[in-house]
Amino acid sequence: ETGVTQTPRHLVMGMTNKKSLKCEQHLGHNAMYWYKQSAKKPLELMFVYNFKEQTENNSVPSRFSPECPNSSHLFLHLHTLQPEDSALYLCASSQDIRSTEAFFGQGTRLTVV
Amino acid sequence: ILNVEQSPQSLHVQEGDSTNFTCSFPSSNFYALHWYRWETAKSPEALFVMTLNGDEKKKGRISATLNTKEGYSYLYIKGSQPEDSATYLCASGGSTLGRLYFGRGTQLTVWP
């Protein structure tokens, strides 16, 4: 247990659906991250939040919409996704963005059909 | 974008063998180098964070070295065990705060 919990673990959604991924951390960290891992590609940073404020958007399409209501929770809202968005989505947290030591959740395996 | 390369992509060894793999990264604007161990269906687990040139870190049978001037790190596993089977990821933190650039990982399989 890393102290970072993601739900759901698996998600299958149609291209017209709207769904959300949830991440919660119990580590008292102030920075949270969304990463994406597509097949045979490195982990790719999507969004960074520091003290609830978004500090980085790595040119992610607007069909992915993050939300950070407080330092412990991070959401990724999904709408009108494409099959190529199927991937493993990992959430991570760190003390703050100056601390690069990140603690990861187990990920959500997303399949878009 | 930082280009982080790992080799080999996969490795199969026999129980008891010692093994090592490589992570290479751009040496300019170096901030930190991380090694993670990622077992299937689990979270990536941090092994080491290294910042200083010449750094060596050890955790049980696993150790790592860092050369920031030439831009590489080695991860060594002594006397591999089946439970060491996992994907080993390295990531380099660049000058942009909060950003880690990951390699594709080395998938290690240890046969009993």
Coordinates of C-alpha atoms in Angstrom, one line a residue:
Chain A
E1 CA 0.0 0.0 0.0
T2 CA 1.5 3.3 -1.1
G3 CA -1.2 5.5 0.5
V4 CA -2.6 6.4 -3.0
T5 CA -5.9 4.8 -4.0
Q6 CA -7.4 4.9 -7.4
T7 CA -10.9 3.9 -8.4
P8 CA -12.1 2.2 -10.4
R9 CA -9.4 -0.3 -11.2
H10 CA -10.9 -1.1 -14.6
L11 CA -13.3 0.9 -16.8
V12 CA -14.8 0.1 -20.1
M13 CA -16.6 3.1 -21.7
G14 CA -18.2 3.9 -25.1
M15 CA -17.0 6.9 -27.1
T16 CA -20.1 8.9 -26.2
N17 CA -20.0 8.1 -22.4
K18 CA -18.9 10.4 -19.6
K19 CA -17.0 8.9 -16.8
S20 CA -14.6 10.0 -14.1
L21 CA -11.5 8.5 -12.5
K22 CA -10.8 9.2 -8.9
C23 CA -7.6 9.4 -6.9
E24 CA -7.2 9.8 -3.1
Q25 CA -4.1 10.1 -1.1
H26 CA -3.7 9.7 2.6
L27 CA -0.1 10.9 2.8
G28 CA -0.6 14.6 3.6
H29 CA 1.0 15.5 0.2
N30 CA 0.3 18.7 -1.6
A31 CA 1.1 17.8 -5.2
M32 CA -0.8 15.3 -7.3
Y33 CA -0.3 14.1 -10.8
W34 CA -2.0 12.2 -13.6
Y35 CA 0.1 9.9 -15.8
K36 CA -0.8 7.9 -18.8
Q37 CA 0.8 4.7 -20.0
S38 CA -0.1 3.5 -23.4
A39 CA 1.0 0.1 -24.7
K40 CA 4.8 0.0 -25.2
K41 CA 5.3 3.6 -24.3
P42 CA 6.9 5.3 -21.3
L43 CA 4.8 6.8 -18.5
E44 CA 3.7 10.2 -19.8
L45 CA 2.8 13.1 -17.5
M46 CA -0.6 14.6 -18.2
F47 CA -1.4 17.1 -15.4
V48 CA 0.3 18.5 -12.2
Y49 CA -1.5 20.1 -9.3
N50 CA 0.2 21.8 -6.5
F51 CA -1.8 23.0 -3.5
K52 CA -5.0 22.5 -5.5
E53 CA -3.8 24.7 -8.4
Q54 CA -3.0 23.2 -11.8
T55 CA 0.6 24.0 -12.6
E56 CA 1.1 21.9 -15.7
N57 CA -1.0 20.6 -18.6
N58 CA 1.1 18.6 -20.9
S59 CA -0.8 19.5 -24.1
V60 CA -3.6 17.1 -23.1
P61 CA -6.8 17.1 -25.3
S62 CA -9.8 18.8 -23.7
R63 CA -11.7 15.6 -23.6
F64 CA -9.7 14.9 -20.5
S65 CA -10.7 17.4 -17.7
P66 CA -8.9 17.2 -14.4
E67 CA -10.3 18.5 -11.1
C68 CA -8.6 18.9 -7.7
P69 CA -11.1 20.0 -5.1
N70 CA -8.6 19.6 -2.3
S71 CA -5.0 18.4 -1.8
S72 CA -6.2 14.8 -1.0
H73 CA -8.4 14.2 -4.0
L74 CA -7.8 14.3 -7.8
F75 CA -10.3 13.5 -10.5
L76 CA -10.0 13.0 -14.2
H77 CA -13.3 13.5 -16.0
L78 CA -13.5 11.8 -19.4
H79 CA -15.9 12.6 -22.2
T80 CA -16.1 11.7 -25.9
L81 CA -12.9 9.6 -25.7
Q82 CA -11.4 7.8 -28.6
P83 CA -10.3 4.2 -28.8
E84 CA -6.7 5.4 -28.8
D85 CA -7.2 6.8 -25.4
S86 CA -7.3 3.3 -24.0
A87 CA -4.4 3.1 -21.6
L88 CA -3.4 2.7 -17.9
Y89 CA -4.0 6.0 -16.1
L90 CA -1.8 6.4 -13.0
C91 CA -2.2 8.9 -10.2
A92 CA 0.7 10.0 -8.0
S93 CA 1.4 12.4 -5.2
S94 CA 4.4 14.0 -3.7
Q95 CA 5.1 16.4 -0.8
D96 CA 5.0 19.2 -3.2
I97 CA 6.3 19.8 -6.7
R98 CA 9.8 20.5 -5.5
S99 CA 9.9 17.0 -4.2
T100 CA 10.1 14.7 -7.2
E101 CA 9.7 11.5 -5.1
A102 CA 6.3 10.4 -6.2
F103 CA 4.1 7.7 -4.7
F104 CA 1.8 6.0 -7.2
G105 CA -1.6 4.4 -7.1
Q106 CA -2.3 1.1 -8.8
G107 CA -3.9 2.7 -11.8
T108 CA -7.1 2.5 -13.7
R109 CA -7.1 0.4 -16.9
L110 CA -9.3 2.2 -19.3
T111 CA -10.7 0.7 -22.4
V112 CA -12.7 2.9 -24.9
V113 CA -14.9 0.9 -27.2
Chain B
I1 CA 11.3 16.8 -23.3
L2 CA 13.9 14.6 -21.7
N3 CA 14.8 11.4 -23.5
V4 CA 15.3 8.7 -20.9
E5 CA 16.4 5.3 -22.3
Q6 CA 16.5 2.0 -20.6
S7 CA 18.2 -1.2 -21.7
P8 CA 17.7 -4.0 -22.1
Q9 CA 13.9 -3.9 -22.7
S10 CA 13.5 -7.3 -21.2
L11 CA 15.8 -9.8 -19.3
H12 CA 15.3 -13.4 -18.3
V13 CA 17.7 -14.8 -15.7
Q14 CA 17.9 -17.9 -13.6
E15 CA 17.4 -17.8 -9.8
G16 CA 20.7 -16.9 -8.2
D17 CA 22.1 -15.0 -11.1
S18 CA 23.2 -11.4 -10.7
T19 CA 22.1 -8.9 -13.2
N20 CA 22.2 -5.3 -14.1
F21 CA 20.5 -2.8 -16.3
T22 CA 21.1 0.7 -17.6
C23 CA 19.3 4.0 -17.6
S24 CA 20.7 6.8 -19.7
F25 CA 19.5 10.4 -19.5
P26 CA 20.6 13.9 -20.7
S27 CA 23.3 15.1 -18.3
S28 CA 22.4 18.8 -18.8
N29 CA 20.0 20.4 -16.3
F30 CA 20.1 17.2 -14.2
Y31 CA 18.0 17.3 -11.0
A32 CA 17.3 13.8 -9.8
L33 CA 17.2 10.2 -10.9
H34 CA 14.6 7.8 -9.7
W35 CA 14.4 4.0 -9.8
Y36 CA 11.0 2.3 -9.4
R37 CA 10.0 -1.3 -9.2
W38 CA 6.7 -2.1 -10.8
E39 CA 5.1 -5.5 -10.2
T40 CA 2.1 -6.5 -12.4
A41 CA -1.2 -5.2 -11.0
K42 CA 0.5 -3.2 -8.3
S43 CA 1.7 0.4 -7.9
P44 CA 5.2 1.4 -9.0
E45 CA 7.3 1.4 -5.8
A46 CA 10.1 3.8 -5.3
L47 CA 13.5 2.1 -4.9
F48 CA 16.0 4.9 -5.0
V49 CA 16.3 8.7 -5.5
M50 CA 19.7 9.8 -6.5
T51 CA 21.0 13.3 -6.9
L52 CA 24.8 13.4 -6.6
N53 CA 27.3 12.4 -9.2
G54 CA 29.0 9.2 -7.9
D55 CA 26.1 8.4 -5.6
E56 CA 25.7 4.7 -4.8
K57 CA 22.6 3.4 -3.0
K58 CA 21.8 0.0 -1.7
K59 CA 18.6 -1.7 -0.5
G60 CA 19.1 -5.4 0.4
R61 CA 20.3 -7.2 -2.8
I62 CA 19.6 -4.2 -5.0
S63 CA 22.0 -1.3 -5.6
A64 CA 22.3 1.6 -8.0
T65 CA 25.0 3.9 -9.1
L66 CA 24.8 7.3 -10.7
N67 CA 27.0 9.2 -13.2
T68 CA 25.5 12.6 -13.9
K69 CA 28.4 13.8 -16.0
E70 CA 28.0 11.1 -18.6
G71 CA 24.2 10.7 -18.0
Y72 CA 23.7 7.1 -16.9
S73 CA 22.7 5.0 -13.9
Y74 CA 23.1 1.3 -13.3
L75 CA 20.8 -0.9 -11.3
Y76 CA 22.3 -4.1 -9.9
I77 CA 20.5 -7.1 -8.4
K78 CA 22.7 -9.7 -6.7
G79 CA 21.5 -13.3 -6.5
S80 CA 18.2 -12.7 -8.3
Q81 CA 15.1 -14.3 -6.8
P82 CA 11.7 -15.1 -8.5
E83 CA 10.1 -12.3 -6.4
D84 CA 12.4 -9.8 -8.1
S85 CA 10.5 -10.3 -11.3
A86 CA 9.0 -6.9 -12.2
T87 CA 9.5 -4.0 -14.5
Y88 CA 12.2 -1.6 -13.3
L89 CA 11.6 2.0 -14.3
C90 CA 13.9 4.9 -14.2
A91 CA 12.9 8.5 -14.3
S92 CA 14.9 11.7 -14.5
G93 CA 13.6 14.9 -13.0
G94 CA 14.5 17.9 -15.2
S95 CA 14.7 21.5 -14.4
T96 CA 10.9 21.9 -14.5
L97 CA 9.6 21.4 -11.1
G98 CA 7.2 18.4 -10.6
R99 CA 8.1 16.8 -13.9
L100 CA 9.6 13.3 -14.2
Y101 CA 10.5 11.8 -17.5
F102 CA 10.3 8.0 -17.5
G103 CA 12.0 5.4 -19.6
R104 CA 10.1 2.4 -21.0
G105 CA 11.4 0.1 -18.3
T106 CA 13.3 -3.1 -18.2
Q107 CA 11.1 -6.2 -17.6
L108 CA 12.9 -8.7 -15.5
T109 CA 11.8 -12.3 -15.2
V110 CA 13.7 -14.6 -12.8
W111 CA 13.1 -18.3 -13.3
P112 CA 13.3 -20.7 -10.4

